[in-house]
PDB file of C-alpha atoms in Angstrom:
ATOM      1  CA  TRP A  37     -47.138   4.194-111.779  1.00  0.00           C
ATOM      2  CA  SER A  38     -47.139   4.263-107.998  1.00  0.00           C
ATOM      3  CA  PRO A  39     -49.210   1.391-106.577  1.00  0.00           C
ATOM      4  CA  LEU A  40     -50.387   3.826-103.902  1.00  0.00           C
ATOM      5  CA  GLY A  41     -52.340   5.607-106.610  1.00  0.00           C
ATOM      6  CA  CYS A  42     -50.952   9.040-105.844  1.00  0.00           C
ATOM      7  CA  GLY A  43     -47.798  11.126-106.006  1.00  0.00           C
ATOM      8  CA  VAL A  44     -44.997  10.879-108.523  1.00  0.00           C
ATOM      9  CA  PRO A  45     -45.008   7.809-110.788  1.00  0.00           C
ATOM     10  CA  ARG A  46     -42.151   5.458-110.186  1.00  0.00           C
ATOM     11  CA  ARG A  47     -40.404   2.559-111.829  1.00  0.00           C
ATOM     12  CA  THR A  48     -37.931  -0.081-110.809  1.00  0.00           C
ATOM     13  CA  ALA A  49     -34.712  -0.821-112.626  1.00  0.00           C
ATOM     14  CA  VAL A  50     -35.819  -3.695-114.830  1.00  0.00           C
ATOM     15  CA  LYS A  51     -34.888  -2.690-118.386  1.00  0.00           C
ATOM     16  CA  LYS A  52     -32.189  -4.370-120.436  1.00  0.00           C
ATOM     17  CA  GLY A  53     -30.009  -2.229-122.652  1.00  0.00           C
ATOM     18  CA  ALA A  54     -30.873   1.074-120.968  1.00  0.00           C
ATOM     19  CA  ILE A  55     -31.085  -0.728-117.618  1.00  0.00           C
ATOM     20  CA  GLU A  56     -30.266   1.185-114.456  1.00  0.00           C
ATOM     21  CA  LEU A  57     -28.018  -1.325-112.708  1.00  0.00           C
ATOM     22  CA  LEU A  58     -26.943  -0.985-109.096  1.00  0.00           C
ATOM     23  CA  ASP A  59     -23.166  -0.860-109.498  1.00  0.00           C
ATOM     24  CA  PRO A  60     -21.355  -3.699-107.691  1.00  0.00           C
ATOM     25  CA  VAL A  61     -19.356  -2.409-104.760  1.00  0.00           C
ATOM     26  CA  ILE A  62     -17.333  -3.750-101.830  1.00  0.00           C
ATOM     27  CA  LEU A  63     -18.288  -2.183 -98.492  1.00  0.00           C
ATOM     28  CA  GLU A  64     -15.728  -2.737 -95.758  1.00  0.00           C
ATOM     29  CA  GLY A  65     -15.365  -1.739 -92.124  1.00  0.00           C
ATOM     30  CA  ARG A  66     -13.574  -3.033 -89.044  1.00  0.00           C
ATOM     31  CA  HIS A  67     -16.039  -5.833 -88.258  1.00  0.00           C
ATOM     32  CA  VAL A  68     -17.438  -6.814 -91.643  1.00  0.00           C
ATOM     33  CA  ARG A  69     -16.835  -6.797 -95.373  1.00  0.00           C
ATOM     34  CA  LEU A  70     -19.741  -6.933 -97.793  1.00  0.00           C
ATOM     35  CA  GLU A  71     -18.674  -8.175-101.194  1.00  0.00           C
ATOM     36  CA  PRO A  72     -20.815  -8.862-104.278  1.00  0.00           C
ATOM     37  CA  LEU A  73     -22.483 -12.252-103.962  1.00  0.00           C
ATOM     38  CA  SER A  74     -21.400 -14.904-106.446  1.00  0.00           C
ATOM     39  CA  VAL A  75     -21.651 -18.651-106.966  1.00  0.00           C
ATOM     40  CA  VAL A  76     -18.199 -19.098-105.413  1.00  0.00           C
ATOM     41  CA  HIS A  77     -19.739 -18.210-102.048  1.00  0.00           C
ATOM     42  CA  ILE A  78     -22.222 -21.102-102.112  1.00  0.00           C
ATOM     43  CA  PRO A  79     -20.162 -23.713-100.189  1.00  0.00           C
ATOM     44  CA  ALA A  80     -19.251 -21.221 -97.465  1.00  0.00           C
ATOM     45  CA  LEU A  81     -22.858 -20.034 -97.218  1.00  0.00           C
ATOM     46  CA  VAL A  82     -24.004 -23.644 -96.805  1.00  0.00           C
ATOM     47  CA  GLN A  83     -21.514 -24.045 -93.972  1.00  0.00           C
ATOM     48  CA  ALA A  84     -22.641 -20.801 -92.298  1.00  0.00           C
ATOM     49  CA  ALA A  85     -26.285 -21.849 -92.513  1.00  0.00           C
ATOM     50  CA  SER A  86     -25.545 -25.289 -91.052  1.00  0.00           C
ATOM     51  CA  GLN A  87     -24.950 -23.935 -87.544  1.00  0.00           C
ATOM     52  CA  SER A  88     -27.840 -23.670 -85.098  1.00  0.00           C
ATOM     53  CA  ARG A  89     -30.969 -22.596 -86.989  1.00  0.00           C
ATOM     54  CA  ASP A  90     -32.991 -21.724 -83.894  1.00  0.00           C
ATOM     55  CA  THR A  91     -33.252 -18.036 -84.844  1.00  0.00           C
ATOM     56  CA  TYR A  92     -34.438 -18.630 -88.428  1.00  0.00           C
ATOM     57  CA  GLY A  93     -38.116 -19.166 -87.628  1.00  0.00           C
ATOM     58  CA  PHE A  94     -39.226 -16.064 -89.543  1.00  0.00           C
ATOM     59  CA  THR A  95     -36.289 -15.797 -91.956  1.00  0.00           C
ATOM     60  CA  TYR A  96     -35.685 -17.948 -95.019  1.00  0.00           C
ATOM     61  CA  VAL A  97     -32.174 -19.386 -94.798  1.00  0.00           C
ATOM     62  CA  PRO A  98     -31.541 -22.185 -97.332  1.00  0.00           C
ATOM     63  CA  ALA A  99     -30.402 -25.518 -95.945  1.00  0.00           C
ATOM     64  CA  GLY A 100     -28.118 -27.587 -98.153  1.00  0.00           C
ATOM     65  CA  ALA A 101     -26.214 -26.993-101.360  1.00  0.00           C
ATOM     66  CA  ASP A 102     -29.142 -27.301-103.766  1.00  0.00           C
ATOM     67  CA  ALA A 103     -31.341 -24.833-101.895  1.00  0.00           C
ATOM     68  CA  MET A 104     -28.449 -22.427-101.430  1.00  0.00           C
ATOM     69  CA  GLY A 105     -27.591 -22.674-105.114  1.00  0.00           C
ATOM     70  CA  SER A 106     -31.147 -21.705-106.085  1.00  0.00           C
ATOM     71  CA  TYR A 107     -31.076 -18.883-103.528  1.00  0.00           C
ATOM     72  CA  VAL A 108     -27.885 -17.426-104.999  1.00  0.00           C
ATOM     73  CA  GLU A 109     -29.116 -17.847-108.594  1.00  0.00           C
ATOM     74  CA  THR A 110     -32.287 -15.908-107.753  1.00  0.00           C
ATOM     75  CA  ALA A 111     -30.227 -13.151-106.138  1.00  0.00           C
ATOM     76  CA  LEU A 112     -27.943 -12.921-109.172  1.00  0.00           C
ATOM     77  CA  ALA A 113     -30.940 -12.758-111.505  1.00  0.00           C
ATOM     78  CA  GLY A 114     -32.179  -9.799-109.473  1.00  0.00           C
ATOM     79  CA  ARG A 115     -28.773  -8.206-109.771  1.00  0.00           C
ATOM     80  CA  ASP A 116     -28.842  -8.662-113.539  1.00  0.00           C
ATOM     81  CA  ASP A 117     -32.312  -7.157-113.950  1.00  0.00           C
ATOM     82  CA  GLY A 118     -31.349  -4.154-111.826  1.00  0.00           C
ATOM     83  CA  SER A 119     -33.766  -4.754-108.956  1.00  0.00           C
ATOM     84  CA  MET A 120     -31.272  -5.767-106.284  1.00  0.00           C
ATOM     85  CA  LEU A 121     -27.641  -5.826-105.192  1.00  0.00           C
ATOM     86  CA  PRO A 122     -26.830  -8.928-103.110  1.00  0.00           C
ATOM     87  CA  PHE A 123     -23.795  -9.352-100.854  1.00  0.00           C
ATOM     88  CA  ALA A 124     -21.893 -12.086 -99.086  1.00  0.00           C
ATOM     89  CA  THR A 125     -21.233 -11.014 -95.500  1.00  0.00           C
ATOM     90  CA  ILE A 126     -17.593 -11.680 -94.589  1.00  0.00           C
ATOM     91  CA  ASP A 127     -15.881 -11.616 -91.199  1.00  0.00           C
ATOM     92  CA  PRO A 128     -12.610  -9.839 -92.133  1.00  0.00           C
ATOM     93  CA  HIS A 129     -10.780 -11.224 -89.111  1.00  0.00           C
ATOM     94  CA  THR A 130     -11.236 -14.835 -90.204  1.00  0.00           C
ATOM     95  CA  GLU A 131     -12.194 -14.342 -93.895  1.00  0.00           C
ATOM     96  CA  ARG A 132     -15.148 -16.613 -93.182  1.00  0.00           C
ATOM     97  CA  VAL A 133     -18.509 -16.109 -94.877  1.00  0.00           C
ATOM     98  CA  ALA A 134     -20.925 -15.273 -92.065  1.00  0.00           C
ATOM     99  CA  GLY A 135     -24.155 -14.815 -94.030  1.00  0.00           C
ATOM    100  CA  SER A 136     -25.788 -12.667 -96.678  1.00  0.00           C
ATOM    101  CA  THR A 137     -27.745  -9.438 -97.146  1.00  0.00           C
ATOM    102  CA  ARG A 138     -28.881  -7.285-100.047  1.00  0.00           C
ATOM    103  CA  PHE A 139     -30.357  -4.082-101.390  1.00  0.00           C
ATOM    104  CA  HIS A 140     -33.605  -4.906-103.181  1.00  0.00           C
ATOM    105  CA  HIS A 141     -36.669  -3.333-104.800  1.00  0.00           C
ATOM    106  CA  ALA A 142     -34.700  -0.328-106.006  1.00  0.00           C
ATOM    107  CA  GLU A 143     -36.961   2.430-107.278  1.00  0.00           C
ATOM    108  CA  PHE A 144     -36.059   5.050-109.872  1.00  0.00           C
ATOM    109  CA  TRP A 145     -38.736   7.733-109.800  1.00  0.00           C
ATOM    110  CA  ASP A 146     -39.889   9.501-112.956  1.00  0.00           C
ATOM    111  CA  TRP A 147     -39.233  13.099-112.021  1.00  0.00           C
ATOM    112  CA  PRO A 148     -40.726  16.173-113.708  1.00  0.00           C
ATOM    113  CA  THR A 149     -38.180  17.965-115.876  1.00  0.00           C
ATOM    114  CA  ASP A 150     -35.636  20.112-113.985  1.00  0.00           C
ATOM    115  CA  ASN A 151     -37.019  19.182-110.575  1.00  0.00           C
ATOM    116  CA  SER A 152     -34.541  20.303-107.910  1.00  0.00           C
ATOM    117  CA  ASN A 153     -35.240  17.274-105.698  1.00  0.00           C
ATOM    118  CA  GLN A 154     -33.848  14.841-108.276  1.00  0.00           C
ATOM    119  CA  ARG A 155     -30.281  13.914-107.392  1.00  0.00           C
ATOM    120  CA  SER A 156     -29.317  11.661-110.309  1.00  0.00           C
ATOM    121  CA  LYS A 157     -30.954   9.741-113.127  1.00  0.00           C
ATOM    122  CA  GLN A 158     -28.430   6.925-112.705  1.00  0.00           C
ATOM    123  CA  THR A 159     -28.983   6.143-109.011  1.00  0.00           C
ATOM    124  CA  PRO A 160     -32.119   4.973-107.191  1.00  0.00           C
ATOM    125  CA  ASP A 161     -34.434   7.232-105.233  1.00  0.00           C
ATOM    126  CA  VAL A 162     -35.477   4.486-102.805  1.00  0.00           C
ATOM    127  CA  VAL A 163     -34.022   1.113-101.824  1.00  0.00           C
ATOM    128  CA  ASN A 164     -34.910  -1.646 -99.407  1.00  0.00           C
ATOM    129  CA  ILE A 165     -32.458  -3.574 -97.232  1.00  0.00           C
ATOM    130  CA  GLY A 166     -33.410  -7.133 -96.452  1.00  0.00           C
ATOM    131  CA  THR A 167     -33.013 -10.879 -96.957  1.00  0.00           C
ATOM    132  CA  THR A 168     -30.457 -10.615 -94.179  1.00  0.00           C
ATOM    133  CA  TRP A 169     -29.243 -13.598 -92.212  1.00  0.00           C
ATOM    134  CA  LEU A 170     -26.160 -14.480 -90.200  1.00  0.00           C
ATOM    135  CA  ALA A 171     -24.613 -17.694 -88.942  1.00  0.00           C
ATOM    136  CA  ALA A 172     -25.442 -18.356 -85.308  1.00  0.00           C
ATOM    137  CA  ASP A 173     -21.967 -17.471 -84.048  1.00  0.00           C
ATOM    138  CA  ALA A 174     -21.991 -14.145 -85.951  1.00  0.00           C
ATOM    139  CA  GLN A 175     -25.206 -12.950 -84.336  1.00  0.00           C
ATOM    140  CA  ARG A 176     -25.041 -10.441 -81.476  1.00  0.00           C
ATOM    141  CA  THR A 177     -21.652  -9.227 -82.687  1.00  0.00           C
ATOM    142  CA  GLY A 178     -20.724  -5.970 -84.400  1.00  0.00           C
ATOM    143  CA  ILE A 179     -21.208  -7.534 -87.826  1.00  0.00           C
ATOM    144  CA  ASN A 180     -24.875  -6.705 -88.370  1.00  0.00           C
ATOM    145  CA  THR A 181     -24.663  -3.195 -86.930  1.00  0.00           C
ATOM    146  CA  GLU A 182     -21.661  -2.280 -89.060  1.00  0.00           C
ATOM    147  CA  ALA A 183     -23.159  -3.930 -92.145  1.00  0.00           C
ATOM    148  CA  LYS A 184     -26.239  -1.730 -91.784  1.00  0.00           C
ATOM    149  CA  LEU A 185     -24.045   1.334 -91.232  1.00  0.00           C
ATOM    150  CA  LEU A 186     -22.075   0.579 -94.403  1.00  0.00           C
ATOM    151  CA  MET A 187     -25.196  -0.067 -96.478  1.00  0.00           C
ATOM    152  CA  LEU A 188     -27.021   3.000 -95.217  1.00  0.00           C
ATOM    153  CA  THR A 189     -23.926   5.142 -95.795  1.00  0.00           C
ATOM    154  CA  HIS A 190     -23.702   3.888 -99.371  1.00  0.00           C
ATOM    155  CA  ALA A 191     -27.411   4.445 -99.972  1.00  0.00           C
ATOM    156  CA  PHE A 192     -27.571   7.961 -98.543  1.00  0.00           C
ATOM    157  CA  GLU A 193     -24.111   9.280 -99.407  1.00  0.00           C
ATOM    158  CA  SER A 194     -23.246   7.565-102.711  1.00  0.00           C
ATOM    159  CA  TRP A 195     -26.670   6.968-104.245  1.00  0.00           C
ATOM    160  CA  LEU A 196     -28.264   9.962-102.451  1.00  0.00           C
ATOM    161  CA  VAL A 197     -31.511   8.084-101.932  1.00  0.00           C
ATOM    162  CA  HIS A 198     -34.487   9.704-100.243  1.00  0.00           C
ATOM    163  CA  ARG A 199     -35.562   6.639 -98.246  1.00  0.00           C
ATOM    164  CA  VAL A 200     -34.307   3.222 -97.137  1.00  0.00           C
ATOM    165  CA  ARG A 201     -36.905   0.704 -96.005  1.00  0.00           C
ATOM    166  CA  ILE A 202     -36.606  -2.471 -93.918  1.00  0.00           C
ATOM    167  CA  GLN A 203     -39.450  -4.915 -93.258  1.00  0.00           C
ATOM    168  CA  ALA A 204     -40.014  -7.783 -90.844  1.00  0.00           C
ATOM    169  CA  ASP A 205     -42.719 -10.285 -90.018  1.00  0.00           C
ATOM    170  CA  SER A 206     -44.767  -8.469 -87.381  1.00  0.00           C
ATOM    171  CA  ARG A 207     -44.465 -11.529 -85.105  1.00  0.00           C
ATOM    172  CA  ASN A 208     -40.669 -11.386 -85.201  1.00  0.00           C
ATOM    173  CA  GLU A 209     -40.042  -9.388 -82.058  1.00  0.00           C
ATOM    174  CA  ARG A 210     -36.327 -10.122 -82.169  1.00  0.00           C
ATOM    175  CA  SER A 211     -35.908  -8.562 -85.611  1.00  0.00           C
ATOM    176  CA  ARG A 212     -38.204  -5.668 -84.779  1.00  0.00           C
ATOM    177  CA  ARG A 213     -36.140  -4.788 -81.718  1.00  0.00           C
ATOM    178  CA  ALA A 214     -32.930  -5.020 -83.736  1.00  0.00           C
ATOM    179  CA  ILE A 215     -34.294  -2.727 -86.450  1.00  0.00           C
ATOM    180  CA  MET A 216     -35.498  -0.170 -83.923  1.00  0.00           C
ATOM    181  CA  ARG A 217     -32.084  -0.287 -82.260  1.00  0.00           C
ATOM    182  CA  LEU A 218     -30.598   0.883 -85.560  1.00  0.00           C
ATOM    183  CA  GLY A 219     -32.649   4.067 -85.340  1.00  0.00           C
ATOM    184  CA  ALA A 220     -35.367   3.171 -87.845  1.00  0.00           C
ATOM    185  CA  HIS A 221     -38.841   4.670 -87.714  1.00  0.00           C
ATOM    186  CA  LEU A 222     -41.839   2.328 -87.615  1.00  0.00           C
ATOM    187  CA  ASP A 223     -44.077   3.477 -90.468  1.00  0.00           C
ATOM    188  CA  GLY A 224     -46.793   0.967 -89.631  1.00  0.00           C
ATOM    189  CA  VAL A 225     -47.958  -2.606 -90.098  1.00  0.00           C
ATOM    190  CA  VAL A 226     -49.187  -3.803 -93.488  1.00  0.00           C
ATOM    191  CA  ARG A 227     -51.914  -6.297 -92.716  1.00  0.00           C
ATOM    192  CA  THR A 228     -52.253  -9.542 -94.662  1.00  0.00           C
ATOM    193  CA  ASP A 229     -49.151  -8.641 -96.638  1.00  0.00           C
ATOM    194  CA  ARG A 230     -47.832 -11.986 -97.919  1.00  0.00           C
ATOM    195  CA  VAL A 231     -47.352 -15.669 -97.185  1.00  0.00           C
ATOM    196  CA  ALA A 232     -44.937 -16.114 -94.284  1.00  0.00           C
ATOM    197  CA  LEU A 233     -42.177 -18.687 -94.052  1.00  0.00           C
ATOM    198  CA  ASP A 234     -44.336 -20.930 -91.862  1.00  0.00           C
ATOM    199  CA  GLY A 235     -47.266 -20.779 -94.301  1.00  0.00           C
ATOM    200  CA  ALA A 236     -49.273 -18.279 -92.268  1.00  0.00           C
ATOM    201  CA  ILE A 237     -50.559 -15.061 -93.820  1.00  0.00           C
ATOM    202  CA  ARG A 238     -48.079 -12.513 -92.620  1.00  0.00           C
ATOM    203  CA  ASP A 239     -48.540  -8.952 -91.391  1.00  0.00           C
ATOM    204  CA  SER A 240     -45.387  -6.941 -92.143  1.00  0.00           C
ATOM    205  CA  ALA A 241     -43.888  -4.314 -89.848  1.00  0.00           C
ATOM    206  CA  VAL A 242     -42.459  -1.613 -92.126  1.00  0.00           C
ATOM    207  CA  PHE A 243     -39.588   0.598 -90.976  1.00  0.00           C
ATOM    208  CA  SER A 244     -37.750   3.381 -92.766  1.00  0.00           C
ATOM    209  CA  PHE A 245     -34.838   5.796 -92.637  1.00  0.00           C
ATOM    210  CA  LEU A 246     -35.119   9.157 -94.426  1.00  0.00           C
ATOM    211  CA  ASP A 247     -32.318  11.259 -95.867  1.00  0.00           C
ATOM    212  CA  SER A 248     -33.221  14.053 -93.448  1.00  0.00           C
ATOM    213  CA  GLU A 249     -32.733  11.626 -90.531  1.00  0.00           C
ATOM    214  CA  TRP A 250     -29.499  10.123 -91.776  1.00  0.00           C
ATOM    215  CA  PRO A 251     -26.968  12.344 -89.903  1.00  0.00           C
ATOM    216  CA  GLU A 252     -28.562  11.479 -86.554  1.00  0.00           C
ATOM    217  CA  VAL A 253     -28.894   7.783 -87.438  1.00  0.00           C
ATOM    218  CA  LYS A 254     -25.273   7.655 -88.595  1.00  0.00           C
ATOM    219  CA  ALA A 255     -24.081   9.163 -85.332  1.00  0.00           C
ATOM    220  CA  GLN A 256     -26.191   6.663 -83.360  1.00  0.00           C
ATOM    221  CA  LEU A 257     -24.843   3.649 -85.278  1.00  0.00           C
ATOM    222  CA  THR A 258     -21.273   4.890 -84.977  1.00  0.00           C
ATOM    223  CA  ALA A 259     -21.737   5.238 -81.225  1.00  0.00           C
ATOM    224  CA  LEU A 260     -23.154   1.705 -81.013  1.00  0.00           C
ATOM    225  CA  LEU A 261     -20.063   0.332 -82.722  1.00  0.00           C
ATOM    226  CA  ARG A 262     -17.816   2.034 -80.203  1.00  0.00           C
TER     227      ARG A 262
END
């Protein structure tokens, strides 16, 4: 049931056998290719994360092979239980791994029978985009903008979701500005939301895109890439 205590009950894709898996997919544009994350990406991810780490103050980016291995194993476990779809972020011009991102916390709502708002029983109604990081030399390029465009396009046009959500530590002004630049709406700040990377108790800034807003957001992101 919804943790908000109201509205339509919802569930996440966590069942084996009849599990609703997020189908692996390759998303490719001019500046970036997102391919399903696997253990073969670990050495290249370690290399990407070994550049300057000055911008990782609010973002967990594993340092070293052991930490990166655990990070990838956790992501793959989430893929296998249907709750997430993790990607390696590839620069197609150099074929170098530039970082990682993922869909996570997929929700499959329990709709009343024959409800016209239900698009499909096999695809999620809501997804989150997050756990995103890039190597220092891939930041402030077209990679992140196009990656978000590809992921949002897949969510709204292939899965036909109703909402995509992105969150950030409320103190992370850099990430908040970047998310707003994508055309996201600030829904609010969840106070005392979780333990932050630095051990503080974090407030989370919560942003979203709605299906009704998608055409305008898509046009804005396409213009940014030009």
